[in-house]
mmCIF file of C-alpha atoms in Angstrom:
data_model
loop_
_atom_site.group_PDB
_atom_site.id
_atom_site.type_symbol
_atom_site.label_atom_id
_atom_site.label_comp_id
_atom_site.label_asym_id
_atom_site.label_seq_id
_atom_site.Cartn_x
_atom_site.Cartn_y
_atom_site.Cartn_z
ATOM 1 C CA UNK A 280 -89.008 -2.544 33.701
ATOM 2 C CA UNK A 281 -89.035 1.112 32.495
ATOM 3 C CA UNK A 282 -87.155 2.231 35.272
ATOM 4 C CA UNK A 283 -84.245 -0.135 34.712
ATOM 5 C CA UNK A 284 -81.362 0.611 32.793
ATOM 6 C CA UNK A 285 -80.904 -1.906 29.840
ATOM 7 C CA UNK A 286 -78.732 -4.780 30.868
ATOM 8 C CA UNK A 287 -75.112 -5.040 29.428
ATOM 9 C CA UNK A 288 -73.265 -8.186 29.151
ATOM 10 C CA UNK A 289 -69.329 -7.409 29.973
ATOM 11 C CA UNK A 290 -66.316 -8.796 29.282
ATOM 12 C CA UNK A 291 -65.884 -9.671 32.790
ATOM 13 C CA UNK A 292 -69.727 -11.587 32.776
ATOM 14 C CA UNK A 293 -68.216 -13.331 29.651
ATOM 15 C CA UNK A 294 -64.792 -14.603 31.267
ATOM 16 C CA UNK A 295 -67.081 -15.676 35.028
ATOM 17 C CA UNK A 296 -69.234 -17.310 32.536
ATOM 18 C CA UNK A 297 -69.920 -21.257 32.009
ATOM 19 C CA UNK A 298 -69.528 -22.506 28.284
ATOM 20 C CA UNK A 299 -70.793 -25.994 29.422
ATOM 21 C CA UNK A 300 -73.905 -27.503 31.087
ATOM 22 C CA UNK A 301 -72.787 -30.851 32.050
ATOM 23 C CA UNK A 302 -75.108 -33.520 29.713
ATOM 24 C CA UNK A 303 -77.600 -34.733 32.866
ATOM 25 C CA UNK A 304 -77.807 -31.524 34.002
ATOM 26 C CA UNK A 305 -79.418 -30.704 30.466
ATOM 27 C CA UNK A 306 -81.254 -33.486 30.591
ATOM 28 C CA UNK A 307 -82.721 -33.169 33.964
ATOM 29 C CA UNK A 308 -83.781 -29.065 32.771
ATOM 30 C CA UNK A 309 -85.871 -30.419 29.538
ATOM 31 C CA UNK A 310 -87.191 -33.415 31.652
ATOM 32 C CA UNK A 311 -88.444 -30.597 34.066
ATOM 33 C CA UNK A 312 -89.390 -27.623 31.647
ATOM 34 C CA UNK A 313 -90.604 -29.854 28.338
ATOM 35 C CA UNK A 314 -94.099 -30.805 30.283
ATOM 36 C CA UNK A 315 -94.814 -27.497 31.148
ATOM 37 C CA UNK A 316 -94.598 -26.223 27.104
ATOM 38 C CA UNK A 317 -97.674 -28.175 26.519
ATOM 39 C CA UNK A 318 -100.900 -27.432 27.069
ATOM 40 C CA UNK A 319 -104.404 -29.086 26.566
ATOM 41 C CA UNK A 320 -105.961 -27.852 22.931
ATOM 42 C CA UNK A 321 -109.989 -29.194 22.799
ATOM 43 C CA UNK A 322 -111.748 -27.455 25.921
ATOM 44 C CA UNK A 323 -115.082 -29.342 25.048
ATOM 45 C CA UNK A 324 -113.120 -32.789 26.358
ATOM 46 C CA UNK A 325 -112.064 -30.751 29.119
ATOM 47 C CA UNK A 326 -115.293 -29.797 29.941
ATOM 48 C CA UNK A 327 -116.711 -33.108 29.411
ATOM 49 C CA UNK A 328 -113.836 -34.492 31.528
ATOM 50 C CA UNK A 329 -114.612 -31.990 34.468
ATOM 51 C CA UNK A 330 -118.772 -33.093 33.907
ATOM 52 C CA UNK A 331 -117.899 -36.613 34.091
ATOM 53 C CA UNK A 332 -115.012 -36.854 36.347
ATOM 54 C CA UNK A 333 -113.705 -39.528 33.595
ATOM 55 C CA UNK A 334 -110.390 -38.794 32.775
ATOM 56 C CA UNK A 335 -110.760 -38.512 29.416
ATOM 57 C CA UNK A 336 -107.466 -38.181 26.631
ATOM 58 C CA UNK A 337 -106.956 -34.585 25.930
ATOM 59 C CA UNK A 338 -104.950 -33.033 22.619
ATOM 60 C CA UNK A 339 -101.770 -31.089 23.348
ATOM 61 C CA UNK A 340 -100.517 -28.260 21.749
ATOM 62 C CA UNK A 341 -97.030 -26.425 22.201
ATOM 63 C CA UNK A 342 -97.491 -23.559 24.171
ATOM 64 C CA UNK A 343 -96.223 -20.740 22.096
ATOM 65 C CA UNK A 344 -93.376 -18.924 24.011
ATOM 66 C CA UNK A 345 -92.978 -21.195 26.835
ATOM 67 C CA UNK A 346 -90.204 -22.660 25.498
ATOM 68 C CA UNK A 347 -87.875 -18.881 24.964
ATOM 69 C CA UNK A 348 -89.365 -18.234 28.224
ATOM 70 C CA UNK A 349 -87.414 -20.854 30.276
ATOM 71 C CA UNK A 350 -84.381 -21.206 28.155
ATOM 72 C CA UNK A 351 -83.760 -17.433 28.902
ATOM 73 C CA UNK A 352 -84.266 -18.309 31.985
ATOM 74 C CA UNK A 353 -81.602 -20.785 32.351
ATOM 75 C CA UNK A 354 -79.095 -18.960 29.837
ATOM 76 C CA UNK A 355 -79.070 -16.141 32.408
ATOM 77 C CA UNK A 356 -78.726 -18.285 35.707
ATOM 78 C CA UNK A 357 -76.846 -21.034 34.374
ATOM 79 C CA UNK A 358 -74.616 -19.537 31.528
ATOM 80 C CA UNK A 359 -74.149 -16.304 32.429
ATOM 81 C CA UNK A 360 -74.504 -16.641 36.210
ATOM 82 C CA UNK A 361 -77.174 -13.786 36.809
ATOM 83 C CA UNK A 362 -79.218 -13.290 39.947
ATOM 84 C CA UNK A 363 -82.208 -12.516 38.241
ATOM 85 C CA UNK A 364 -83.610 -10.705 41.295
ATOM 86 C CA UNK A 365 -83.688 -10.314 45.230
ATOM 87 C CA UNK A 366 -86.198 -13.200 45.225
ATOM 88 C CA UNK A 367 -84.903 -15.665 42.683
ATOM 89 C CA UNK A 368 -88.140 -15.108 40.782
ATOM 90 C CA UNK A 369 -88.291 -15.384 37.210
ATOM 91 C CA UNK A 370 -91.920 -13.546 35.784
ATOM 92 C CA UNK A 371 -93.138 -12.048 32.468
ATOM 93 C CA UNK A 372 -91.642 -8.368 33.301
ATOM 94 C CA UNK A 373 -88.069 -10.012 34.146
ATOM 95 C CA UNK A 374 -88.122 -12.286 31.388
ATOM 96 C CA UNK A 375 -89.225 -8.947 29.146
ATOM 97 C CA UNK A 376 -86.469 -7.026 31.018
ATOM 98 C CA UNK A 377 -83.642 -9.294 29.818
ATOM 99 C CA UNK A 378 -85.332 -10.274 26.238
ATOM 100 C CA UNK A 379 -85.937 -6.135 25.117
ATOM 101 C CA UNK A 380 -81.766 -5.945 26.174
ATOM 102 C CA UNK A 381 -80.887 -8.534 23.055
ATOM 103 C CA UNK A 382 -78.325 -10.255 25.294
ATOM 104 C CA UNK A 383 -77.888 -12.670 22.727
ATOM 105 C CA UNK A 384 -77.457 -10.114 19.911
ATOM 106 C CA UNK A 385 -74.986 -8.494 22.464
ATOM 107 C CA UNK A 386 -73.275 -11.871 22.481
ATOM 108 C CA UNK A 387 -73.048 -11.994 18.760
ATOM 109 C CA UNK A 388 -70.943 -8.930 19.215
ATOM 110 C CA UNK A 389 -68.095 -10.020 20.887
ATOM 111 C CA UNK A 390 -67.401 -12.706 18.372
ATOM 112 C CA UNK A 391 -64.998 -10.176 16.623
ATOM 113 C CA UNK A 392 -62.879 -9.266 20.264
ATOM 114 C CA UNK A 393 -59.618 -11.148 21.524
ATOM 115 C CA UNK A 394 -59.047 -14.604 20.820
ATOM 116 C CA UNK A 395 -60.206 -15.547 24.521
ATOM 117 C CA UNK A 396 -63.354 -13.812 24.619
ATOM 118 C CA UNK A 397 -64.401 -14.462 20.934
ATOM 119 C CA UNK A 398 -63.586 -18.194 21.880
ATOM 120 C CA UNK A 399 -65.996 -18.065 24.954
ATOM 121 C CA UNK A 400 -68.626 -16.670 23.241
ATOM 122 C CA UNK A 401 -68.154 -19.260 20.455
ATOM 123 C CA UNK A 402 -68.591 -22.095 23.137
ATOM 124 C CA UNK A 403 -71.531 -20.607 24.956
ATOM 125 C CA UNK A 404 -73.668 -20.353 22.467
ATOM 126 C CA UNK A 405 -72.861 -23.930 21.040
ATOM 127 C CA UNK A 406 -73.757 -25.548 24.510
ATOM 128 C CA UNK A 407 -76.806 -23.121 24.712
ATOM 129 C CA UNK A 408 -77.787 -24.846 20.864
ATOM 130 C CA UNK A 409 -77.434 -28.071 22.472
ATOM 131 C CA UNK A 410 -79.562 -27.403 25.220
ATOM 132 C CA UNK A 411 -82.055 -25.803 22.843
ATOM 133 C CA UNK A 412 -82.432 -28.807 20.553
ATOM 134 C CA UNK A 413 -82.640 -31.188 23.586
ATOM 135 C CA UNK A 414 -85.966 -29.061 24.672
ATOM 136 C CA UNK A 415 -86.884 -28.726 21.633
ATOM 137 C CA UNK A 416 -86.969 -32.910 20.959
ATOM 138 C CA UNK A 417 -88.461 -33.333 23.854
ATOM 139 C CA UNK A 418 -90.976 -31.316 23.658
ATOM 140 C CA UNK A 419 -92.070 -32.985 20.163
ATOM 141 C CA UNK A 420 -91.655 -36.363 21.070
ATOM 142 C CA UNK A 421 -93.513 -35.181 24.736
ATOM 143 C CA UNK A 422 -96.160 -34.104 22.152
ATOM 144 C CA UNK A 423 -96.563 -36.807 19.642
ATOM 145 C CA UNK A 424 -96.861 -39.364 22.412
ATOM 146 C CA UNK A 425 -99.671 -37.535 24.208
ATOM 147 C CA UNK A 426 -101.601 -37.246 20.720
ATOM 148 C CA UNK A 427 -100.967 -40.502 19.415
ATOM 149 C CA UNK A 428 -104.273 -41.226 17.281
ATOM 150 C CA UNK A 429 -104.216 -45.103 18.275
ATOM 151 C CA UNK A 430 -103.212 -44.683 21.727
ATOM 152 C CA UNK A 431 -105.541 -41.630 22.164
ATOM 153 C CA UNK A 432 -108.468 -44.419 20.917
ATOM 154 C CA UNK A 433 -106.969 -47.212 23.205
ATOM 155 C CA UNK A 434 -107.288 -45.084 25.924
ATOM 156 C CA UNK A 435 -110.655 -43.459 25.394
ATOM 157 C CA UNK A 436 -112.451 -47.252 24.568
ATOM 158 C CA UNK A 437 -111.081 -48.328 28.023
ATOM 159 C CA UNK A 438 -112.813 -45.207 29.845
ATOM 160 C CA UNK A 439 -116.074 -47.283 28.713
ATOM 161 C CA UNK A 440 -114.661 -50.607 30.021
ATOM 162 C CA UNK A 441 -116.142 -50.608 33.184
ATOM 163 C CA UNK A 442 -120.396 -50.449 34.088
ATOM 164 C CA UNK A 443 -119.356 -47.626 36.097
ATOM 165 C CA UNK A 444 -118.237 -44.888 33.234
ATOM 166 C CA UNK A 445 -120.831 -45.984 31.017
ATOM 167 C CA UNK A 446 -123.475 -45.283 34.092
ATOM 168 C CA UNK A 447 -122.159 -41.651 34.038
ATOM 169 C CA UNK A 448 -121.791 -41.245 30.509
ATOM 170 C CA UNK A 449 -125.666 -42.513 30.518
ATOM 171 C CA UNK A 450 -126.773 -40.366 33.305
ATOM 172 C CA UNK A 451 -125.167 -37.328 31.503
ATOM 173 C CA UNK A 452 -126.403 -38.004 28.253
ATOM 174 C CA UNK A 453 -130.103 -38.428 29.966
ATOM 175 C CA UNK A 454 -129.472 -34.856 31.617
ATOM 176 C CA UNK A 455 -128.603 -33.318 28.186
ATOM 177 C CA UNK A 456 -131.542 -35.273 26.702
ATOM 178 C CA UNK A 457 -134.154 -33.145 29.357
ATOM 179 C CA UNK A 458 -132.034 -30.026 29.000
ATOM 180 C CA UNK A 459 -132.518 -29.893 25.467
ATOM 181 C CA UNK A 460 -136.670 -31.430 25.729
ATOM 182 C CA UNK A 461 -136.836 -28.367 27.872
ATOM 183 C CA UNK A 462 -135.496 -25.712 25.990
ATOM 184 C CA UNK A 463 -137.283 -26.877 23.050
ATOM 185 C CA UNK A 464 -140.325 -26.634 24.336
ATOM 186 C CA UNK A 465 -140.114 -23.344 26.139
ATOM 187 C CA UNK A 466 -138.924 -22.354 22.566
ATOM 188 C CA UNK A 467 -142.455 -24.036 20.959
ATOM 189 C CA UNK A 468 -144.633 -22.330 23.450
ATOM 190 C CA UNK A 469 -142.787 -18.456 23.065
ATOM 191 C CA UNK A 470 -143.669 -19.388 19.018
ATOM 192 C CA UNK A 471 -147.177 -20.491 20.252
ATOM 193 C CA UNK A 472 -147.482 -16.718 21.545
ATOM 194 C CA UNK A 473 -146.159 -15.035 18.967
ATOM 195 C CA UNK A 474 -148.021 -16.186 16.862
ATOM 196 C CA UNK A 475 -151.262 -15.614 19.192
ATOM 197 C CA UNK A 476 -150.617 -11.681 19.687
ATOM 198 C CA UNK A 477 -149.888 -11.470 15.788
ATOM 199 C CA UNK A 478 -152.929 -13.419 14.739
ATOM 200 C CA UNK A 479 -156.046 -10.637 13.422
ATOM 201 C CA UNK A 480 -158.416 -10.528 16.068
ATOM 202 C CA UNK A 481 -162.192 -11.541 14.155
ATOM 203 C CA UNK A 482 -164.656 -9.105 13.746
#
């Protein structure tokens, strides 16, 4: 990215530019992108989870950034029409090449040039705001379903429905049991030692 020369939104990228997404167009993007600004929050279910194999309810979090990270990317391939490389690959460094040129700042800027082009620029960013808030939505309501407190609790008392996930809940709970027996007493017989090598030898 150091080697690149900012990039500079023209009039000419502002007059080939789209000022509207059609609506399921927007709605198929934040049906697509929404799932992938979550991520799972408590690693010790995870873990459990992956010791189990019991698909147990995890808690989601937003992922911070993802969201700015795929609207850019669709401001600058579906707004602005760019080619965002040779490869059609959209990473970090492009995403940081694009961000560190404030296109939207430059945007902002043409709001005081000709009628047309202050108009287009006008429209833009509206649709972009639309598009936005759509993500945004579903992204929180994406959330707050996957956290629900009462379905999060229907789902985790069915995990012990069956005979099976209570045998492997058992059996792990067992292992954990002689894990812990064994550690404790490897602890109790280093303490035995101790206190062996400290103790005054009698005369």
């Amino acid at each position: 990215m150091a080697n690149r020369e900012k990039f500079t939104i023209t009039e000419a990228i502002i007059r080939a530019a789209s000022d509207y997404i059609p609506f399921d167009e927007k709605r198929k993007i934040v049906e697509d992108q929404a799932p992938a600004c979550l991520i799972a929050a408590d690693k010790g279910i995870d873990e459990i989870a992956t010791e189990t194999q019991l698909p147990i309810p995890q808690f989601h979090k937003e992922c911070s950034g993802a969201k700015q990270y795929f609207l850019m990317y669709y401001f600058l391939t579906r707004y602005l029409h760019v080619e965002i490389d040779a490869n059609g690959e959209w990473s970090i460094e492009e995403y940081d090449y694009y961000a560190s040129s404030h296109i939207f700042n430059q945007l902002e800027r043409f709001k005081s040039s000709e009628a047309e082009i202050k108009n287009k620029v006008f429209d833009i960013l509206f649709d972009y705001k639309q598009l936005k808030s759509m993500l945004e939505v579903e992204i929180y309501n994406l959330k707050e379903a996957r956290n629900n407190g009462l379905d999060r609790m229907q789902d985790s008392i069915s995990l012990f429905a069956t005979p099976e996930n209570v045998a492997k809940l058992n059996e792990l709970m067992q292992k954990t049991i002689i894990e812990t027996e064994a550690a404790q007493k490897k602890l109790a017989e280093k303490r035995g030692e101790v206190r062996a090598e400290q103790k005054p030898t009698e005369a």
